[in-house]
Coordinates of C-alpha atoms in Angstrom, one line a residue:
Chain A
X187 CA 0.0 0.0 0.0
X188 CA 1.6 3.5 -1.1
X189 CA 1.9 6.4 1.8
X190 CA -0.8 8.3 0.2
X191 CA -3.4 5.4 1.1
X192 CA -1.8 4.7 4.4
X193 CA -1.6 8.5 5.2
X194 CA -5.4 8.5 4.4
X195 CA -6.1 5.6 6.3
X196 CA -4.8 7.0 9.0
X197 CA -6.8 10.3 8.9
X198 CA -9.5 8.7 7.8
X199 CA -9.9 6.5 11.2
X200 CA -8.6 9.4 13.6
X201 CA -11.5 12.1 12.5
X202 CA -9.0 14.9 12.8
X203 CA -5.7 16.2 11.6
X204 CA -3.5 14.0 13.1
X205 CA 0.0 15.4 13.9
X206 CA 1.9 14.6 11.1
X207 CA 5.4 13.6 13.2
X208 CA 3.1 11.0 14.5
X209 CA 1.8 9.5 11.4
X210 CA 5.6 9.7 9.9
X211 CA 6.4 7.5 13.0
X212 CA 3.5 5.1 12.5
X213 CA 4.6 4.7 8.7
X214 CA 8.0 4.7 9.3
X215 CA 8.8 7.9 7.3
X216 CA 9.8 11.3 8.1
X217 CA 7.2 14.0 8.9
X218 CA 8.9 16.5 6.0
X219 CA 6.9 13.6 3.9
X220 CA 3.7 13.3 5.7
X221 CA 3.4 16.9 5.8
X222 CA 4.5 17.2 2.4
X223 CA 2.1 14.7 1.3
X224 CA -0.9 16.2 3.0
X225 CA -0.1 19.5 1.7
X226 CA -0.5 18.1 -1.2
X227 CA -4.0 15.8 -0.6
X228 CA -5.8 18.7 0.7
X229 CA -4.8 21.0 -2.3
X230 CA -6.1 18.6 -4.8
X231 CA -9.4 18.3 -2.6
X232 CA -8.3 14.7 -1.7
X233 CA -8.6 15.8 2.0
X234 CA -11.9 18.5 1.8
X235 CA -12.1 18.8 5.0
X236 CA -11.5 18.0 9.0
X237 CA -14.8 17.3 10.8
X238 CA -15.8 16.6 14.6
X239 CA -18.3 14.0 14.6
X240 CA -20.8 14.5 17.1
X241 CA -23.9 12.6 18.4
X242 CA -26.1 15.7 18.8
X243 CA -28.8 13.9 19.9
X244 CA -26.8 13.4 23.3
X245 CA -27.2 17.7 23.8
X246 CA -30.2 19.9 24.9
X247 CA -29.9 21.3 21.3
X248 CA -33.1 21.2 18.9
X249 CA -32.7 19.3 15.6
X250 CA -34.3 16.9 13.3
X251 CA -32.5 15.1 10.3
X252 CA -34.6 14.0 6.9
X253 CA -33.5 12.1 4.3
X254 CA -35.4 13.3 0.9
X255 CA -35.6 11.4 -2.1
X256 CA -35.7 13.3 -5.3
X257 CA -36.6 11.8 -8.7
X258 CA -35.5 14.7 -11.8
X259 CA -35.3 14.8 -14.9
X260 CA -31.8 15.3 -16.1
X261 CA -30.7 18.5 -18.3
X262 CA -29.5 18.1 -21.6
X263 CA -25.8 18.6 -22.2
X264 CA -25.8 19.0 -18.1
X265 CA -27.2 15.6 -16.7
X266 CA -27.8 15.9 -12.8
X267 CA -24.6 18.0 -11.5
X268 CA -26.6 21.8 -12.6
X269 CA -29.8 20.7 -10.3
X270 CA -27.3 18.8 -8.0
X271 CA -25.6 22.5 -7.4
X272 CA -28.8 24.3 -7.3
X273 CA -29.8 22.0 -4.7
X274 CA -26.1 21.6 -2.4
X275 CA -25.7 25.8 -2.0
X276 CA -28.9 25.8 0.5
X277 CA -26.6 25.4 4.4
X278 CA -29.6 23.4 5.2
X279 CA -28.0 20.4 3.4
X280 CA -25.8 18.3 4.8
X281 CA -25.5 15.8 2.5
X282 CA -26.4 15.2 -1.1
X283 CA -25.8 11.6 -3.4
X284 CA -26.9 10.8 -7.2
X285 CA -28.4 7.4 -6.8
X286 CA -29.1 4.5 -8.7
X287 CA -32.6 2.6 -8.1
X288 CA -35.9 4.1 -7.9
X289 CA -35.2 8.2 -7.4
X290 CA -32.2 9.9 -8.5
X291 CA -31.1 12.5 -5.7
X292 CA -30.8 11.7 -2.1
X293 CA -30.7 14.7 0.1
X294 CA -29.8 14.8 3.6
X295 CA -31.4 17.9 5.5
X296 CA -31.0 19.4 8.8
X297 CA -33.6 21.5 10.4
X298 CA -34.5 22.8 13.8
X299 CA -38.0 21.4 13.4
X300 CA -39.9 19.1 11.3
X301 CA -42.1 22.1 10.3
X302 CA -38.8 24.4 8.8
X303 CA -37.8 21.1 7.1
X304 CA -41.0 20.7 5.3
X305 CA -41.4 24.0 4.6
X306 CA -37.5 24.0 3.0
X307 CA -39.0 20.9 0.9
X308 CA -42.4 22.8 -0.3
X309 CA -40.7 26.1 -0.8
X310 CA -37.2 25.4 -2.1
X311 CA -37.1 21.5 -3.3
X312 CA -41.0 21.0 -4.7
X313 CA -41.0 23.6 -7.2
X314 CA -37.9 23.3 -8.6
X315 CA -37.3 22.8 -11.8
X316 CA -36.8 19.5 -13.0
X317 CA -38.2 18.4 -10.0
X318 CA -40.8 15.2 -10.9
X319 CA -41.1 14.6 -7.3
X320 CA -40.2 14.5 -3.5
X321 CA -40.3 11.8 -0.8
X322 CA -39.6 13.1 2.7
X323 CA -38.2 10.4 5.6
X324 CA -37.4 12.1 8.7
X325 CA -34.7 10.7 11.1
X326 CA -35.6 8.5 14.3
X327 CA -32.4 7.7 15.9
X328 CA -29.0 7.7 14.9
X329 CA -26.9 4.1 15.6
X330 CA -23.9 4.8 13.6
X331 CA -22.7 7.4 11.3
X332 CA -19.5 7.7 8.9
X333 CA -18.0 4.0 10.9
X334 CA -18.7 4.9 14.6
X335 CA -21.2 3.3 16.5
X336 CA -22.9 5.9 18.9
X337 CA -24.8 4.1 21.3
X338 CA -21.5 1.4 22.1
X339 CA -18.8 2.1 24.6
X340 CA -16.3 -0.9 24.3
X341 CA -14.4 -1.1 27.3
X342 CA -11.2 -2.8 27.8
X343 CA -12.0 -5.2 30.0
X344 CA -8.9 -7.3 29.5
X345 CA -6.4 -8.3 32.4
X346 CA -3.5 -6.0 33.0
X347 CA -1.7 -8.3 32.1
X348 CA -1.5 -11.8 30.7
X349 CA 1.6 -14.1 28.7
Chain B
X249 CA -4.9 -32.7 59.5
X250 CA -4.0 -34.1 55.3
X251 CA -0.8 -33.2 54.4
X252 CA -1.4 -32.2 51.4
X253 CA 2.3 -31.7 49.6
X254 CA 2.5 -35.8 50.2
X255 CA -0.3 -36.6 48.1
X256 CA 0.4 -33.9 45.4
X257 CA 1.9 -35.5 42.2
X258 CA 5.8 -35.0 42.3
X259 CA 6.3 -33.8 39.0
X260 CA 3.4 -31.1 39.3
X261 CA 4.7 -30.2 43.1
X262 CA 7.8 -29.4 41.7
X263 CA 6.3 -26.8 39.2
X264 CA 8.0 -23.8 40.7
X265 CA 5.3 -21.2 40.8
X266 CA 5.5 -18.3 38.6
X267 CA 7.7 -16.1 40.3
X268 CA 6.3 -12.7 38.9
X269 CA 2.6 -13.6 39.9
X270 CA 3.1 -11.1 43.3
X271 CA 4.2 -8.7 40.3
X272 CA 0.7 -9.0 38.3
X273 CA -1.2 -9.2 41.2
X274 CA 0.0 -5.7 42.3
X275 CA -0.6 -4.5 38.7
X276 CA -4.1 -5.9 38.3
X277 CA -5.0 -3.8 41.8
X278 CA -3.3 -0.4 40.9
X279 CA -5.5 2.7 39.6
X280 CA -4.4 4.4 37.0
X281 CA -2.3 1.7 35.4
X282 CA -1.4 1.7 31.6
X283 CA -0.3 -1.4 30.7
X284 CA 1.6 -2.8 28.0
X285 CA 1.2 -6.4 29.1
X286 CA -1.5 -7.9 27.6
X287 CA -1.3 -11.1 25.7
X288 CA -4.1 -10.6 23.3
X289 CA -5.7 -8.7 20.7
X290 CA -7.3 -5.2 21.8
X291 CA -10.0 -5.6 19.2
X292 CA -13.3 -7.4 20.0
X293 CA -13.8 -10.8 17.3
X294 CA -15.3 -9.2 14.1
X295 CA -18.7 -8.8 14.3
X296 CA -19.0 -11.5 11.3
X297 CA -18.0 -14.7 14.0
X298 CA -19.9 -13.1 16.8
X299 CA -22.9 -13.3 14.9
X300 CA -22.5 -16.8 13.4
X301 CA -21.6 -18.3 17.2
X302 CA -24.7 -16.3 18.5
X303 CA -26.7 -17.8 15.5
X304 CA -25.9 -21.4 16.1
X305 CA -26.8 -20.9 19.6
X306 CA -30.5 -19.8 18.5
X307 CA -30.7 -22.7 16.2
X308 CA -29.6 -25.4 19.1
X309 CA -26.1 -26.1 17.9
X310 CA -25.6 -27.4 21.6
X311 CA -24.3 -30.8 21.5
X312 CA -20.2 -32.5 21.4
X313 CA -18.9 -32.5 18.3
X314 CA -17.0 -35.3 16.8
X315 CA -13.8 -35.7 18.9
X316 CA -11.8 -34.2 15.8
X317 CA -14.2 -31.2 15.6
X318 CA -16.9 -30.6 13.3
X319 CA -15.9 -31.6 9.6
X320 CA -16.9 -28.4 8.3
X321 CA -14.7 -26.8 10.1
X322 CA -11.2 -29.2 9.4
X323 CA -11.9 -28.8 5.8
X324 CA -12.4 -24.7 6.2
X325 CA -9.0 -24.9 8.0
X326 CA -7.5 -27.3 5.8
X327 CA -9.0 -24.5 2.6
X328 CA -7.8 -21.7 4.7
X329 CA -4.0 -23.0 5.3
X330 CA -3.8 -24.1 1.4
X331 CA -5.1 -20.6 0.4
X332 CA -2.8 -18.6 3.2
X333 CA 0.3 -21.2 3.4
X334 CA 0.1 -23.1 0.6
X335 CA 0.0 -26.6 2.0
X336 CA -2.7 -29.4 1.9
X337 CA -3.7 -31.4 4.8
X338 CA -6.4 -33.8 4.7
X339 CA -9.8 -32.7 6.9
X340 CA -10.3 -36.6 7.3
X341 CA -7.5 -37.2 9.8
X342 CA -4.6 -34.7 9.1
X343 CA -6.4 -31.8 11.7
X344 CA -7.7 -31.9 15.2
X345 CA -9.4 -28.6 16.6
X346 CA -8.5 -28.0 20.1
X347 CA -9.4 -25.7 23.5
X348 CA -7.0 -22.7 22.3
X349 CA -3.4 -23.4 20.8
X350 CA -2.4 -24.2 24.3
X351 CA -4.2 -27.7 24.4
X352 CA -2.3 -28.3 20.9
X353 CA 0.9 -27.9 22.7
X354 CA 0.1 -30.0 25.1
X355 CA -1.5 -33.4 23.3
X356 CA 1.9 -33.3 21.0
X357 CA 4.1 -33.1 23.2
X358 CA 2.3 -36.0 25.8
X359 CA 1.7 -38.0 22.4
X360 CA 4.9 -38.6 21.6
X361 CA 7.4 -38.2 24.8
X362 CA 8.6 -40.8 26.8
X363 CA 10.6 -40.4 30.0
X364 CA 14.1 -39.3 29.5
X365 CA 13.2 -37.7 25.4
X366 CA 14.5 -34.2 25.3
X367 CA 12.8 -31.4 24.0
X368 CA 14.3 -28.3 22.3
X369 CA 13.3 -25.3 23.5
X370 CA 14.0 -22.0 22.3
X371 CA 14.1 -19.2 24.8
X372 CA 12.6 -16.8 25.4
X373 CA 9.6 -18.4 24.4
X374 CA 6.0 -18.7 25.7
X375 CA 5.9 -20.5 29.4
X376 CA 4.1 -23.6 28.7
X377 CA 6.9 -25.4 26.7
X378 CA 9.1 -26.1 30.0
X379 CA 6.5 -27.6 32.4
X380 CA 4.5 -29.7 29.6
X381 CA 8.0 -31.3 28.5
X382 CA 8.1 -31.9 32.5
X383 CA 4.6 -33.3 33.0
X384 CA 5.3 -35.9 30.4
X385 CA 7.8 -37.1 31.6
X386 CA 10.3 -35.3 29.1
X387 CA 13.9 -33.1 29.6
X388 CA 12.9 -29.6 28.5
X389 CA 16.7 -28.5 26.9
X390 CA 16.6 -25.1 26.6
X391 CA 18.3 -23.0 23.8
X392 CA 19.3 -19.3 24.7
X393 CA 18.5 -17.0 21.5
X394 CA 20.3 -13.4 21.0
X395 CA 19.5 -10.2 19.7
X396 CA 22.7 -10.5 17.7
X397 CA 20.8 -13.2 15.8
X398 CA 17.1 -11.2 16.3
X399 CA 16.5 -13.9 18.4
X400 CA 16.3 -16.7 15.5
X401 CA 17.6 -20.1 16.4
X402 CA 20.3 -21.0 14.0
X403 CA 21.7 -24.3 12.7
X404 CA 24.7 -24.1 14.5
X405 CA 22.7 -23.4 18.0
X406 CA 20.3 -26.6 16.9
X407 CA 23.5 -28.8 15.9
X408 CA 25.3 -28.1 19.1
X409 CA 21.6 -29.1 21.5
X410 CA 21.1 -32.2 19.3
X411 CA 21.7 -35.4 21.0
X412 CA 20.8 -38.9 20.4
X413 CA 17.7 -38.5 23.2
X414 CA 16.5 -35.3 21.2
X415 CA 12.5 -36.1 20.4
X416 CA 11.3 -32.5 19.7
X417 CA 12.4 -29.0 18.6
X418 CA 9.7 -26.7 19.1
X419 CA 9.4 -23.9 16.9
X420 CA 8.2 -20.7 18.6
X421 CA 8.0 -18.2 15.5
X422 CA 6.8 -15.9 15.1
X423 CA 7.8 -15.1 18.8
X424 CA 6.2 -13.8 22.0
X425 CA 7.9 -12.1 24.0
X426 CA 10.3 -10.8 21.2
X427 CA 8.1 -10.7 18.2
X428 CA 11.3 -12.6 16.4
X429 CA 10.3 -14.6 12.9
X430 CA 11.8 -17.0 10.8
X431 CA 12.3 -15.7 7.7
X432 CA 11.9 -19.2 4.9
X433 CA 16.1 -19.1 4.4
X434 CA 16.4 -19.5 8.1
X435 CA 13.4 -21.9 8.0
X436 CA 15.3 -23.7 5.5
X437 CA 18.7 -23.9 7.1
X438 CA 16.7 -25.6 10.2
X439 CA 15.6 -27.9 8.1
X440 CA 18.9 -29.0 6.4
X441 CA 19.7 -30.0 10.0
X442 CA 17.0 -31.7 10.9
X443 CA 17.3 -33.7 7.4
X444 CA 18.1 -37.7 8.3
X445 CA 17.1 -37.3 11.3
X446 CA 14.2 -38.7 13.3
X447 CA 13.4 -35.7 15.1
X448 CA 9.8 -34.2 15.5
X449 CA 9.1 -30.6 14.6
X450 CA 6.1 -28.4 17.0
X451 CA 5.7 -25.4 14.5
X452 CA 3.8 -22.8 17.4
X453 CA 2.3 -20.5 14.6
X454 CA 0.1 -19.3 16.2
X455 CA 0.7 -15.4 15.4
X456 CA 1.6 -17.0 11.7
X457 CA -1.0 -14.3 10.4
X458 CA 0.4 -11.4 11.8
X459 CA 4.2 -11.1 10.1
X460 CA 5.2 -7.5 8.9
X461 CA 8.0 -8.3 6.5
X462 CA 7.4 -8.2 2.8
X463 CA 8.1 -11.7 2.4
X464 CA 4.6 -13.7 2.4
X465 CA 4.6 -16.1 6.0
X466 CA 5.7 -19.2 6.0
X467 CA 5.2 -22.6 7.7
X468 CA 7.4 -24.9 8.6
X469 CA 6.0 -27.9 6.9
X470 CA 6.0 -26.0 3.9
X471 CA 10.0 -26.6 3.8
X472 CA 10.8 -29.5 1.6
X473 CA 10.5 -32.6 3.6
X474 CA 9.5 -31.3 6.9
X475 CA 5.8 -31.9 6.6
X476 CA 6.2 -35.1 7.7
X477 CA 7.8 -34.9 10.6
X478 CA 5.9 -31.2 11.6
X479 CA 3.1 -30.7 13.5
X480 CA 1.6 -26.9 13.1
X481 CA -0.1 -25.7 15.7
X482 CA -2.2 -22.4 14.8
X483 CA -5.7 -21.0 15.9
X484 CA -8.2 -18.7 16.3
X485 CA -7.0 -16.4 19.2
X486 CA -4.7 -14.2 17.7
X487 CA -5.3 -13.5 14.0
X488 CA -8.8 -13.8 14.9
X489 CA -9.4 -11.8 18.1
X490 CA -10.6 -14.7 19.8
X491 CA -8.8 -15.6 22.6
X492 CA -11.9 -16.1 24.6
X493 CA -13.3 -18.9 22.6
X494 CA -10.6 -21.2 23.6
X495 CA -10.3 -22.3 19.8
X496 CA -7.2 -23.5 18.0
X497 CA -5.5 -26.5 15.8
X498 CA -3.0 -28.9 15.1
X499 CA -1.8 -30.0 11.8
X500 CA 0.3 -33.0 10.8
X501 CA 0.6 -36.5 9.6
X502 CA -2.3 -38.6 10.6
X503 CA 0.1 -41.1 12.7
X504 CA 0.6 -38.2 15.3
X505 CA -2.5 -36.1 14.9
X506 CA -4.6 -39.6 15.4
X507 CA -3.0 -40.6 18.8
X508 CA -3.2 -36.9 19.5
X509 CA -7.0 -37.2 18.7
X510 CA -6.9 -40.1 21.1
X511 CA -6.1 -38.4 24.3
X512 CA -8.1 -34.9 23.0
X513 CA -11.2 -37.1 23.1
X514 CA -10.3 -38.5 26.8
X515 CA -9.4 -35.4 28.1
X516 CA -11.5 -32.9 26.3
X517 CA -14.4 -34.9 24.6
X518 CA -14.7 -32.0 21.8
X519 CA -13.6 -28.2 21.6
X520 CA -16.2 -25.8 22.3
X521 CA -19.3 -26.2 19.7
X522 CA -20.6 -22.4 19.5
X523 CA -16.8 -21.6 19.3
X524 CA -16.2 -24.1 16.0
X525 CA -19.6 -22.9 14.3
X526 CA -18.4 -19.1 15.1
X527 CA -14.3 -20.5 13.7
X528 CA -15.5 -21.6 10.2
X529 CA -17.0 -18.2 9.6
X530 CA -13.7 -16.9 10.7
X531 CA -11.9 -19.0 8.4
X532 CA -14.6 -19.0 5.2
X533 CA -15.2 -14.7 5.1
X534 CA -12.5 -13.0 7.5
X535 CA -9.3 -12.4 5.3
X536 CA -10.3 -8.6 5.0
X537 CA -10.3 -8.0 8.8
X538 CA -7.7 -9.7 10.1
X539 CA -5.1 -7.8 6.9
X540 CA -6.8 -4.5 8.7
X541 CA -6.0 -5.8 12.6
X542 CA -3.1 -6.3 10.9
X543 CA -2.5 -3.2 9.2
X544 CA -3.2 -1.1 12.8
X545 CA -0.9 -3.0 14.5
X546 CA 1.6 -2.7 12.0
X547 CA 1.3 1.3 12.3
X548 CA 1.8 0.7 16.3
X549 CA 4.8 -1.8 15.4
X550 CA 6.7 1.2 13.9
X551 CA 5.1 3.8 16.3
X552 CA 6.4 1.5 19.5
X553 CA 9.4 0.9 18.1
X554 CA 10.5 4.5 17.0
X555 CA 9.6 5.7 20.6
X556 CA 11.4 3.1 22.4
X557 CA 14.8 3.5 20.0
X558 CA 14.6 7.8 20.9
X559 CA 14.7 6.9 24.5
X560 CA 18.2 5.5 23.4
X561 CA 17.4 1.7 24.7
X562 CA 18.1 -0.6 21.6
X563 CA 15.3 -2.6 20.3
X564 CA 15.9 -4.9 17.1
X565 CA 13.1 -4.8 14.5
X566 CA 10.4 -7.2 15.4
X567 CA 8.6 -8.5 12.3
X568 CA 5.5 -10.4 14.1
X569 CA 3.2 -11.3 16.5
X570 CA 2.5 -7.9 18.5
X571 CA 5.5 -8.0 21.0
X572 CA 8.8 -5.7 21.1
X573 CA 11.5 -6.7 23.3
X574 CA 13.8 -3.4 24.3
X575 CA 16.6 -3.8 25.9
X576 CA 17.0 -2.2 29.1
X577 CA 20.7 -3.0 30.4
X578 CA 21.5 0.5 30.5
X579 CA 19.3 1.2 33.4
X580 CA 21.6 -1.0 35.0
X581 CA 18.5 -3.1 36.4
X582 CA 17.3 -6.6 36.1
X583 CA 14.4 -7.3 34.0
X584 CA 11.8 -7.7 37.6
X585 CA 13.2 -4.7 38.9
X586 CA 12.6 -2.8 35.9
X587 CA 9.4 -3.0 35.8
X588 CA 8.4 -3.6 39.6
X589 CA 9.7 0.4 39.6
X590 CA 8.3 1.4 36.5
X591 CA 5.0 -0.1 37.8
X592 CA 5.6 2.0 41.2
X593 CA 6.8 5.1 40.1
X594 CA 5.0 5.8 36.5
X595 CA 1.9 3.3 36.9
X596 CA 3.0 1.2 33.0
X597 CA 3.3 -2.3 33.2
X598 CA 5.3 -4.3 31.4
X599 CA 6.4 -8.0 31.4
X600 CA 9.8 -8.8 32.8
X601 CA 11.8 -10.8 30.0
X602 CA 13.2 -13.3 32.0
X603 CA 9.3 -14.5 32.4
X604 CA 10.4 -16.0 29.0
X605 CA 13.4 -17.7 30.1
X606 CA 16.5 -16.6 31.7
X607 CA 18.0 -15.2 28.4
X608 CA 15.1 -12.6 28.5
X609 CA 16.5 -10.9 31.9
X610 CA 17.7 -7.5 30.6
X611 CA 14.9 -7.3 28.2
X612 CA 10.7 -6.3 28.7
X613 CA 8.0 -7.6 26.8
X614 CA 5.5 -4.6 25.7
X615 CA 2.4 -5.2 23.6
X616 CA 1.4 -3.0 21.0
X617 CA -2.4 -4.5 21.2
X618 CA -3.4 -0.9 22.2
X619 CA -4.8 2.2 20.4
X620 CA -2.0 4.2 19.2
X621 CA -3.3 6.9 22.3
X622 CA -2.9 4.7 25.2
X623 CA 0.8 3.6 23.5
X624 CA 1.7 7.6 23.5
X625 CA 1.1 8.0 27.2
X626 CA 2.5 4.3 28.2
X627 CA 5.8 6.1 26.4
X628 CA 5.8 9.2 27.8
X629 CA 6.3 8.1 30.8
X630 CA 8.6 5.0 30.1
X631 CA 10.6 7.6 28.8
X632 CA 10.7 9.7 31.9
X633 CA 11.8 6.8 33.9
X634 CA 14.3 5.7 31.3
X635 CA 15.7 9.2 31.5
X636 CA 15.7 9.3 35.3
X637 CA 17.9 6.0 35.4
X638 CA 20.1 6.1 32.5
X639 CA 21.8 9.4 34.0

């Protein structure tokens, strides 16, 4: 496996911007590399971003999730993407995926309440257009989001030590 | 009033008791402890095996086995060890499944040892070797391995320990405490030796899985003209994560692994059914998550490593299982009173190396079977201590 895969394995796992000098000792390189090869994944939008994963349902603070299924007809010449980027510049959107199957956009909303996030779907997604139709799920519980499980705290429960 | 030490069995009374238990016990009680001791994968089994043991439970998969183990099972090991070592072994009576590697060890060794054989033992080396040989009658012979030689046994060590009473050479590679392998041109140059003579091989793979090199692991039977004479002994524990299940294997020609099946099935009866239902999922689906245990605890090999060789102790490059073995002579302290005071003073524990055999005094075991985090603060303050004592 090449550094660059190993490097974003690494990342990948640790949810933050690990400290390179640590990552150059994990792969057994020198953190002039690591640095040098993040530098260079994050300026070719390899590496967007750094995000804190949190389970916000463990706060006081008021939220619901939806998941929205679009179906569209695509643009000539233009396909999905120019409704895709009409769609992704609302902040209300966390998420957005072409699909295969039975709709074509998936769209992952956040809202304070299941009112503002209908109303974002009547007054911003519905009439649209290119819009065929909408298909609005809202979110129960999380149990696990990009890997981590949030309702599962694995304790070490192993002897101190053993042979 | 019984006297009790009368009417214990010599040999077993003779045992001496582990001498660093007072050592664990003290760890084991201690707040605050990191440790670096631990035996055994930090990772829970993938959820893949969970799910198939807790899914023979609900179907009423709750009767013996056949003595051997299930057949489904010896022919997914016998697919699994073609597929990862390249040699064939036949499921009918070439494989016994056993209570953890441990049990493996033990059936070989009483199957073929008669009072007075001597076995070669490679130290430092697991503890069970020694008293086994003992129990059966046997002369444990140890062989002291160096650093100078990353702890390989070489030809010329195995020439010199052969005699005409020598039964057995175990094989303890790759290696706890060290994390020493044999590389197949050292394998090889074993095996020239051995070559005309009569002399049984117990290949302990059972960290086989987890070798680091760029050379693809290697068994011992697969030498030319050692399968005969080898029995492997691998499991689930390790590559796995399963030490808990208490499920491992021996492999060999069917004139040992029969008699071996003899005593299993006096002794034992069968190995754990929910364990052997949850093992052939292991062995059928699970290549892709024990090359990621592996890849994690390769990136806490070279993490580990690197720390220990800036606090100026030297540590040779260990290519397996999830051990390294510093060397900490320049504290001027034995191995025990290493790590009694590191315990004390910095709250890490470690393993004293001559809890591997005398050879290991001036040496401690750590395990890297810990998130990259808790091996950070473990060497923080190893270092600290290191500094305090080396000045």
């Amino acid at each position: 496996m090449s550094n660059i895969t190993e490097i974003l394995n690494i990342l990948d796992k640790s949810g933050e911007k690990t400290d390179p000098a640590k990552i150059a000792q994990m792969l057994g390189s020198t953190e002039e590399e690591v640095q040098s090869i993040i530098r260079g994944l994050e300026k070719d939008n390899i590496i967007v971003g750094y995000k804190t994963l949190i389970n916000w349902e463990r706060t006081d603070r008021e939220f619901v999730d939806a998941l929205i299924e679009l179906k569209i007809t695509p643009q000539r010449g233009e396909g999905f993407d120019k409704v895709a980027e009409k769609i992704y510049k609302y902040p209300q959107v966390k998420s957005l995926y072409l699909m295969s199957g039975a709709y074509d956009l998936a769209v992952m909303i956040e809202g304070r309440t299941m009112k503002d996030v209908a109303l974002f779907v009547a007054e911003k997604l519905a009439p649209m257009d290119h819009i065929l139709s909408t298909a609005t799920h809202f979110v129960l519980k999380k149990y696990k989001n990009d890997g981590l499980i949030f309702y599962d705290n694995e304790e070490d429960t192993r002897q101190v030590i053993t042979l | 009033m019984i006297d009790y030490k009368k009417l214990l069995n010599k040999t077993v009374a003779d045992i001496p008791p582990s001498g660093i238990r007072k050592f664990f016990d003290l760890a084991a009680q201690m707040d605050d402890v990191i440790s670096l001791g631990v035996g055994e994968p930090d990772f829970a089994t993938p959820w893949g095996i969970r799910e198939a043991g807790i899914y023979s439970l609900e179907r009423g998969r709750t009767f013996y086995t056949a003595n051997a183990g299930l057949l489904e099972l010896r022919q997914e090991i016998c697919r699994y060890t073609e597929r990862k070592f390249g040699v064939s072994y036949n499921p009918e009576n070439e494989v016994l499944v056993t209570v953890g590697g441990s049990e493996a060890i033990d059936l070989m060794i009483r199957s073929v040892i008669n009072p007075g054989d001597e076995v070669l033992i490679p130290e430092p080396s697991f503890v069970c070797y020694k008293p086994i040989t003992e129990l059966a009658g046997g002369v444990p012979v140890v062989i002291e391995t160096l650093e100078k030689d990353e702890f390989r046994l070489t030809p010329e060590q195995l020439k010199n320990a052969i005699t005409s009473r020598t039964k057995v050479l175990i094989l303890p590679y790759p290696n706890n405490p060290t994390g020493a392998i044999m590389r197949r041109c050292d394998l090889e140059a074993i095996a020239d030796v051995l070559d005309g003579t009569d002399i049984l091989v117990l290949s302990d793979e059972i960290y086989g899985e987890l070798v680091y090199s760029d050379e693809p692991p290697c068994t011992f039977s697969a030498i030319d003209g050692m399968r005969e004479r080898t029995i492997v002994v691998n499991g689930f524990s390790k590559a796995f994560a399963m030490t808990g299940w208490r499920l491992g294997y021996a492999l060999g020609p069917k004139e040992i692994i029969l008699p071996m099946t003899k005593v299993h099935q006096y002794g034992i009866m069968s190995s754990p059914t929910t364990s052997q239902f949850a093992a052939i999922e292991a062995m059928r689906s699970c290549d892709a998550d024990v090359e990621a245990m592996r890849r994690e605890y390769n990136y806490r090999r070279r993490y580990i490593v690197d720390g220990f060789r800036k606090m100026g102790l030297s540590c040779f490059e260990p290519l397996g299982a999830f051990y390294i073995f510093p060397c900490i002579k320049p504290t001027n302290m034995s191995s025990e009173e290493f790590c009694a005071r590191l315990l004390e003073e910095e709250h890490v524990a470690c393993v004293p190396g001559n809890a591997f055999g005398k050879c290991g005094d001036g040496y401690i075991r750590c395990s890297y079977a810990y998130s990259v985090d808790s091996i950070e603060k473990a060497l923080k303050r190893i270092s600290k201590f290191v500094e305090k004592y080396t000045k």
